[in-house]
Short mmCIF file of C-alpha atoms and ligand atoms in Angstrom, two decimals:
data_model
loop_
_atom_site.label_atom_id
_atom_site.label_comp_id
_atom_site.label_asym_id
_atom_site.label_seq_id
_atom_site.Cartn_x
_atom_site.Cartn_y
_atom_site.Cartn_z
CA MET A 1 -0.25 22.72 7.01
CA ILE A 2 0.50 21.27 3.77
CA ASP A 3 1.42 17.86 4.45
CA PHE A 4 3.50 15.81 2.19
CA ARG A 5 4.42 13.34 4.56
CA SER A 6 1.95 10.53 3.57
CA ASP A 7 -1.29 9.95 1.48
CA THR A 8 -2.16 8.64 4.93
CA VAL A 9 -2.68 12.04 6.49
CA THR A 10 -6.32 12.48 3.99
CA ARG A 11 -9.24 13.35 6.20
CA PRO A 12 -12.36 11.60 5.22
CA THR A 13 -14.69 13.37 2.58
CA LYS A 14 -17.83 15.63 3.46
CA SER A 15 -20.03 12.05 2.59
CA MET A 16 -18.15 9.81 4.60
CA ARG A 17 -18.86 11.94 7.26
CA SER A 18 -22.05 12.01 7.10
CA ALA A 19 -22.40 8.37 5.90
CA MET A 20 -20.76 7.39 9.03
CA ALA A 21 -23.16 9.67 10.87
CA ASN A 22 -25.90 7.58 9.38
CA ALA A 23 -24.66 3.98 9.01
CA GLU A 24 -27.04 1.03 9.82
CA VAL A 25 -25.05 -1.16 12.42
CA GLY A 26 -24.67 -4.43 14.35
CA ASP A 27 -22.03 -6.27 15.89
CA ASP A 28 -19.74 -7.43 13.17
CA VAL A 29 -17.94 -10.23 15.36
CA TYR A 30 -21.69 -11.88 15.46
CA GLY A 31 -21.76 -11.05 11.92
CA ASP A 32 -24.54 -8.94 12.14
CA ASP A 33 -23.15 -5.46 11.02
CA PRO A 34 -25.18 -4.93 7.56
CA THR A 35 -22.84 -2.05 6.66
CA VAL A 36 -19.32 -3.94 7.16
CA ASN A 37 -21.36 -6.82 5.51
CA ALA A 38 -22.18 -5.02 2.48
CA LEU A 39 -18.58 -3.34 2.33
CA GLU A 40 -17.14 -6.85 2.14
CA ALA A 41 -19.26 -8.15 -0.15
CA MET A 42 -19.08 -5.18 -2.58
CA SER A 43 -15.18 -5.47 -2.53
CA ALA A 44 -15.30 -9.24 -2.96
CA GLU A 45 -17.31 -8.34 -6.16
CA ARG A 46 -15.61 -5.40 -7.51
CA PHE A 47 -12.37 -7.54 -7.16
CA GLY A 48 -13.22 -10.38 -8.34
CA PHE A 49 -12.89 -12.84 -5.33
CA ASP A 50 -15.18 -14.87 -3.68
CA ALA A 51 -14.49 -13.40 -0.12
CA ALA A 52 -13.55 -10.28 1.87
CA LEU A 53 -12.85 -9.48 4.97
CA PHE A 54 -12.77 -5.49 6.29
CA THR A 55 -9.58 -5.21 8.61
CA ALA A 56 -8.29 -2.53 11.10
CA SER A 57 -4.85 -1.54 9.07
CA GLY A 58 -3.06 -2.68 5.93
CA THR A 59 -0.47 -4.20 8.34
CA GLN A 60 -3.02 -6.19 9.82
CA ALA A 61 -4.69 -7.45 6.23
CA ASN A 62 -1.11 -8.46 5.51
CA LEU A 63 -0.33 -10.43 8.55
CA LEU A 64 -3.87 -11.92 8.28
CA ALA A 65 -2.97 -13.10 5.06
CA LEU A 66 0.65 -14.67 5.64
CA MET A 67 -0.72 -16.58 8.59
CA SER A 68 -3.73 -18.03 6.75
CA HIS A 69 -1.16 -19.20 3.41
CA CYS A 70 1.67 -19.97 5.95
CA GLU A 71 1.70 -22.72 8.96
CA ARG A 72 4.26 -22.47 11.53
CA GLY A 73 7.75 -23.11 9.68
CA ASP A 74 6.65 -22.10 6.40
CA GLU A 75 8.51 -19.15 4.53
CA TYR A 76 7.08 -16.63 2.42
CA LEU A 77 9.49 -14.82 -0.45
CA CYS A 78 9.15 -10.86 -0.88
CA GLY A 79 11.21 -7.96 -1.60
CA GLN A 80 13.68 -6.52 0.90
CA GLN A 81 11.96 -3.56 0.29
CA ALA A 82 8.86 -4.92 0.86
CA HIS A 83 6.11 -3.17 3.39
CA ASN A 84 5.57 -6.86 5.01
CA TYR A 85 8.97 -7.41 5.22
CA LYS A 86 10.61 -4.28 6.20
CA PHE A 87 7.73 -1.84 7.66
CA GLU A 88 5.79 -4.17 9.93
CA GLY A 89 7.64 -4.96 12.79
CA GLY A 90 8.86 -8.81 11.47
CA GLY A 91 4.85 -9.50 12.51
CA ALA A 92 4.73 -12.72 10.48
CA ALA A 93 7.99 -14.26 12.09
CA VAL A 94 6.72 -12.72 15.38
CA LEU A 95 3.30 -14.05 15.46
CA GLY A 96 2.85 -16.20 12.78
CA SER A 97 6.20 -18.30 13.20
CA ILE A 98 6.96 -17.54 9.23
CA GLN A 99 10.01 -17.09 7.84
CA PRO A 100 11.01 -14.38 5.62
CA GLN A 101 12.84 -14.67 2.49
CA PRO A 102 13.60 -11.28 1.27
CA LEU A 103 14.96 -10.77 -2.20
CA MET A 104 16.41 -7.99 -3.83
CA ASN A 105 13.94 -5.43 -5.18
CA GLN A 106 15.40 -3.64 -8.95
CA ALA A 107 14.75 -0.27 -9.68
CA ASP A 108 11.66 -0.58 -10.88
CA GLY A 109 10.18 -2.55 -7.73
CA SER A 110 10.11 -5.62 -9.24
CA LEU A 111 11.88 -9.28 -8.16
CA LEU A 112 14.10 -11.12 -10.66
CA LEU A 113 11.91 -14.07 -11.53
CA SER A 114 15.38 -16.02 -11.63
CA ASP A 115 15.88 -14.68 -7.97
CA ILE A 116 12.46 -16.10 -7.48
CA GLU A 117 13.23 -19.28 -8.28
CA ALA A 118 16.19 -19.60 -7.21
CA ALA A 119 14.89 -18.77 -3.83
CA ILE A 120 12.23 -21.58 -3.62
CA LYS A 121 13.41 -24.42 -1.17
CA PRO A 122 13.73 -28.00 -2.05
CA ASP A 123 11.54 -30.41 -0.01
CA ASP A 124 14.18 -31.04 2.56
CA VAL A 125 14.64 -31.11 6.31
CA HIS A 126 16.85 -28.28 6.92
CA PHE A 127 15.01 -25.92 5.05
CA ALA A 128 11.71 -23.74 5.65
CA GLN A 129 8.79 -24.61 3.47
CA THR A 130 8.31 -21.91 0.93
CA ARG A 131 4.89 -21.54 0.23
CA LEU A 132 4.25 -18.17 -0.38
CA LEU A 133 5.48 -15.18 -3.05
CA SER A 134 4.46 -11.85 -1.83
CA LEU A 135 4.51 -8.60 -3.94
CA GLU A 136 3.61 -4.82 -3.48
CA ASN A 137 2.30 -2.85 -6.23
CA THR A 138 2.60 -0.05 -6.16
CA ILE A 139 6.07 -0.20 -4.74
CA GLY A 140 7.59 3.20 -3.57
CA GLY A 141 5.00 4.46 -6.07
CA LYS A 142 6.14 2.20 -8.87
CA ILE A 143 3.75 0.00 -11.38
CA LEU A 144 4.61 -3.36 -11.71
CA PRO A 145 3.65 -4.16 -15.59
CA GLN A 146 1.05 -6.45 -15.87
CA SER A 147 3.20 -8.77 -18.13
CA TYR A 148 5.41 -9.21 -15.31
CA LEU A 149 2.77 -10.25 -12.66
CA ALA A 150 1.21 -12.93 -15.35
CA SER A 151 4.66 -14.24 -15.27
CA ALA A 152 5.17 -14.35 -11.37
CA GLN A 153 1.95 -15.65 -11.37
CA THR A 154 2.79 -18.86 -13.74
CA LEU A 155 5.79 -18.78 -11.82
CA ALA A 156 4.24 -19.46 -8.39
CA PHE A 157 1.81 -21.54 -10.00
CA ASN A 158 4.27 -23.95 -11.49
CA HIS A 159 5.91 -24.53 -8.19
CA GLY A 160 2.86 -24.98 -6.26
CA LEU A 161 3.31 -21.27 -4.56
CA LYS A 162 0.17 -19.20 -3.58
CA ILE A 163 0.81 -15.44 -4.58
CA HIS A 164 -0.17 -12.68 -2.48
CA LEU A 165 -0.70 -8.77 -3.27
CA ASP A 166 0.31 -6.33 -0.86
CA GLY A 167 -2.23 -3.85 -3.00
CA ALA A 168 -2.01 -0.88 -0.19
CA ARG A 169 -2.01 1.45 -3.31
CA VAL A 170 -3.44 -1.06 -6.39
CA ALA A 171 -6.16 1.76 -6.69
CA ASN A 172 -3.00 4.10 -7.86
CA ALA A 173 -1.25 1.25 -9.92
CA ALA A 174 -5.18 0.87 -11.53
CA VAL A 175 -5.72 4.46 -12.19
CA GLY A 176 -2.36 4.75 -13.31
CA GLN A 177 -2.52 2.19 -16.21
CA GLY A 178 -6.25 3.32 -16.94
CA ILE A 179 -7.15 -0.29 -16.02
CA GLU A 180 -9.47 -1.80 -13.44
CA ILE A 181 -8.17 -2.82 -10.07
CA SER A 182 -9.68 -6.10 -10.94
CA ASP A 183 -7.09 -6.56 -13.69
CA ILE A 184 -4.48 -6.26 -11.58
CA THR A 185 -6.10 -8.42 -8.64
CA GLN A 186 -6.85 -11.16 -10.89
CA TYR A 187 -3.30 -12.53 -10.92
CA PHE A 188 -3.36 -12.93 -6.91
CA ASP A 189 -4.72 -15.65 -4.64
CA SER A 190 -4.90 -12.87 -2.13
CA VAL A 191 -4.69 -9.03 -2.12
CA SER A 192 -4.93 -6.43 0.89
CA ILE A 193 -6.14 -2.98 -0.07
CA CYS A 194 -5.37 0.15 2.09
CA LEU A 195 -8.85 2.35 2.07
CA SER A 196 -7.02 4.93 4.71
CA LYS A 197 -4.55 6.21 2.41
CA GLY A 198 -5.20 7.83 -1.34
CA LEU A 199 -8.70 6.68 -0.93
CA CYS A 200 -9.27 8.75 2.13
CA ALA A 201 -11.45 6.77 4.44
CA PRO A 202 -10.29 7.57 7.86
CA VAL A 203 -9.59 3.49 8.84
CA GLY A 204 -9.46 0.04 7.48
CA SER A 205 -8.48 -2.26 4.66
CA ILE A 206 -9.76 -5.15 3.04
CA LEU A 207 -8.49 -8.39 2.28
CA LEU A 208 -9.30 -10.56 -0.48
CA GLY A 209 -9.15 -14.17 -1.17
CA ASP A 210 -11.18 -17.30 -1.27
CA PRO A 211 -13.72 -18.31 1.34
CA PHE A 212 -11.44 -20.91 3.01
CA LEU A 213 -8.40 -18.53 3.28
CA ILE A 214 -10.87 -15.57 4.79
CA LYS A 215 -12.15 -18.15 7.08
CA LYS A 216 -8.84 -18.49 8.26
CA ALA A 217 -7.95 -15.16 8.20
CA ARG A 218 -11.50 -13.66 10.29
CA ARG A 219 -10.22 -16.71 12.83
CA TRP A 220 -6.78 -14.78 13.42
CA ARG A 221 -7.97 -11.39 13.39
CA LYS A 222 -9.95 -12.25 16.28
CA MET A 223 -7.41 -13.76 17.76
CA LEU A 224 -5.39 -10.64 17.22
CA GLY A 225 -7.86 -8.48 18.81
CA GLY A 226 -9.19 -7.09 15.75
CA GLY A 227 -12.64 -8.03 15.99
CA MET A 228 -14.80 -4.90 15.96
CA ARG A 229 -17.98 -4.52 17.45
CA GLN A 230 -20.30 -1.52 15.61
CA ALA A 231 -17.59 -1.25 12.77
CA GLY A 232 -20.50 -0.20 10.13
CA ILE A 233 -19.56 3.39 11.23
CA ILE A 234 -16.07 3.04 9.86
CA ALA A 235 -17.57 0.74 6.66
CA ALA A 236 -19.67 3.16 5.82
CA ALA A 237 -16.71 5.62 4.95
CA ALA A 238 -14.73 2.65 3.50
CA GLN A 239 -17.36 2.02 0.95
CA LEU A 240 -17.25 5.48 -0.43
CA ALA A 241 -13.44 5.11 -0.31
CA ILE A 242 -14.06 2.83 -3.12
CA THR A 243 -16.98 3.98 -4.94
CA GLU A 244 -16.16 7.88 -4.81
CA GLN A 245 -12.30 8.09 -4.32
CA VAL A 246 -10.96 5.84 -7.05
CA GLU A 247 -10.73 7.88 -10.43
CA ARG A 248 -9.71 11.01 -8.22
CA LEU A 249 -6.24 9.47 -8.00
CA ALA A 250 -5.37 10.80 -11.45
CA GLU A 251 -5.58 14.50 -10.14
CA ASP A 252 -2.76 13.22 -7.46
CA HIS A 253 -0.80 11.71 -10.26
CA GLU A 254 -0.98 14.52 -12.39
CA ASN A 255 0.53 16.67 -9.60
CA ALA A 256 3.08 14.43 -8.67
CA ALA A 257 4.38 14.54 -12.27
CA TYR A 258 3.73 18.45 -11.98
CA LEU A 259 5.83 18.31 -8.44
CA ALA A 260 8.41 16.31 -10.06
CA ASN A 261 9.13 18.22 -13.14
CA GLU A 262 9.79 21.70 -11.07
CA LEU A 263 11.82 20.00 -8.31
CA ALA A 264 14.00 18.42 -11.42
CA GLN A 265 14.63 22.28 -12.52
CA ILE A 266 16.30 22.75 -9.12
CA GLU A 267 20.04 22.32 -9.05
CA ALA A 268 20.04 21.22 -5.26
CA PHE A 269 17.71 18.31 -6.26
CA GLU A 270 18.05 15.37 -8.49
CA VAL A 271 14.77 13.76 -9.60
CA ASP A 272 14.26 10.49 -11.63
CA LEU A 273 11.46 11.04 -13.74
CA SER A 274 10.71 7.64 -14.96
CA LEU A 275 10.22 6.70 -11.47
CA VAL A 276 7.30 9.01 -11.00
CA GLN A 277 4.38 6.84 -11.87
CA THR A 278 1.71 7.54 -9.44
CA ASN A 279 1.61 9.95 -6.66
CA MET A 280 5.22 9.37 -5.06
CA VAL A 281 8.22 11.85 -5.93
CA PHE A 282 11.69 11.21 -4.95
CA ALA A 283 14.17 13.88 -4.57
CA LYS A 284 17.59 13.00 -4.00
CA VAL A 285 19.32 16.23 -2.46
CA LEU A 286 23.02 16.99 -3.64
CA GLY A 287 25.92 18.97 -2.70
CA GLU A 288 26.13 20.81 0.68
CA LEU A 289 22.01 21.18 1.43
CA ASP A 290 21.83 20.06 4.96
CA VAL A 291 18.46 18.05 4.88
CA ASN A 292 17.49 18.57 8.81
CA THR A 293 17.83 22.13 8.52
CA LEU A 294 15.75 22.53 5.27
CA VAL A 295 12.92 20.03 6.84
CA THR A 296 13.06 22.21 9.96
CA GLN A 297 12.55 25.44 7.81
CA LEU A 298 9.86 24.30 5.61
CA LYS A 299 8.00 23.22 8.93
CA GLU A 300 8.25 26.94 10.20
CA LYS A 301 6.67 27.67 6.74
CA GLY A 302 4.14 25.15 7.26
CA ILE A 303 5.10 22.52 5.11
CA LEU A 304 5.67 18.93 6.58
CA VAL A 305 8.20 16.55 4.87
CA THR A 306 9.60 13.23 5.65
CA GLU A 307 13.44 13.90 6.77
CA ASN A 308 15.58 11.89 4.88
CA THR A 309 18.63 11.93 2.52
CA THR A 310 15.98 11.72 -0.14
CA LEU A 311 12.92 14.11 0.29
CA ARG A 312 10.01 11.31 -0.33
CA LEU A 313 6.98 13.89 -1.03
CA VAL A 314 3.53 12.09 -1.23
CA LEU A 315 0.57 13.75 -3.56
CA HIS A 316 -2.99 13.36 -2.04
CA ARG A 317 -6.64 14.64 -1.60
CA ASP A 318 -5.54 17.32 0.77
CA VAL A 319 -2.77 18.85 -1.31
CA SER A 320 -3.98 21.39 -3.96
CA ARG A 321 -1.60 22.15 -6.97
CA ASN A 322 -1.75 25.82 -5.26
CA ASP A 323 -0.22 24.21 -2.03
CA ILE A 324 2.41 22.70 -4.71
CA LYS A 325 3.36 26.03 -6.22
CA PHE A 326 3.78 27.65 -2.69
CA PHE A 327 5.80 25.01 -1.85
CA ILE A 328 8.29 25.07 -4.73
CA THR A 329 8.29 29.14 -4.08
CA THR A 330 9.28 28.45 -0.66
CA LEU A 331 12.10 25.84 -1.29
CA LYS A 332 13.36 27.97 -3.60
CA SER A 333 13.42 30.80 -1.36
CA LEU A 334 15.39 28.80 1.41
CA ILE A 335 18.05 27.09 -0.83
CA LYS A 336 18.90 30.33 -1.96
C1 LIG B 1 0.78 1.37 4.45
C2 LIG B 1 0.91 0.53 3.66
C3 LIG B 1 0.68 -0.92 4.86
C4 LIG B 1 -0.11 -0.91 5.94
O1 LIG B 1 -0.96 -0.12 6.06
P1 LIG B 1 -1.16 0.63 7.37
O2 LIG B 1 -2.77 0.86 7.27
O3 LIG B 1 -0.47 1.67 7.60
O4 LIG B 1 -0.99 -0.55 8.37
C5 LIG B 1 1.38 -1.84 3.33
N1 LIG B 1 1.80 -1.98 2.66
C6 LIG B 1 2.15 -0.88 2.02
C7 LIG B 1 2.75 -1.21 0.50
C8 LIG B 1 1.99 0.38 2.77
O5 LIG B 1 1.96 1.35 1.99
#
């Protein structure tokens, strides 16, 4: 199967498999797993923080960040399209008693600074207390400009807010700009990073923050059932996600650009090439073409895509240039 549904479908590399088989382990709830400890120390160091926590998923890392920054009755500002608003089951509200205040995402994925400013509640008993601004980079495959991050950080600081980054794909944002991940994470009080997407680890995310925040997050993680025991088995693969897989993302970006160009030349599709900045391609389906039928027909040819009026195609290590060529040829013959 050629799987364009998500970069989460990537399988662990050979070196990950062997590192997992040979990982030194201990009970991580006791703080005894040397491989988890090494992963957390390395992540904190590389990404410019004083502490880090290995979590079961990106959803868990985001939830722990929200619950550690905010108390019951507090509020976080985020995008309407933010993963930690729209795609995490309302966890912050359900489990944290934290109110989301979603704001409209602009076409480039950003939130207008004036919208953020206008949404910050005054200190008044009628309102939830605004504590946190949460951004996402990349968002829908788009990169938030570094100058925007700097302005958002200043705005948050001036209003006494903390600032969190859902950096599930921050490695794509860094590689896409030819900068270090730490150049992006420097603007934030906390950051979550998915190691199980384009970076190919089988499981896990990292949450970064100061020691006080990470201590709180560790407590919440245990309460949520996320205290893992011999987690070094998966942390061993997670280490290699960081040390061996980051630069390789450039291939996915080149493949995305190639795919977007090919699709743009097919009449039935509309692709805004300016929005193809990392590993995602969105192709609007025009005219009479029935997407559901197309998706079913593609599946019969061994190609998986997410069903929607806009095709979302995600590039990753397990999709090669030849796979893309096969997809384009197949697509052209199907829509004829
Ligand atoms: C995938 C994703 C997450 C959540 O990660 P899971 O490991 O799937 O829980 C969070 N934020 C963004 C932007 C994501 O793409």
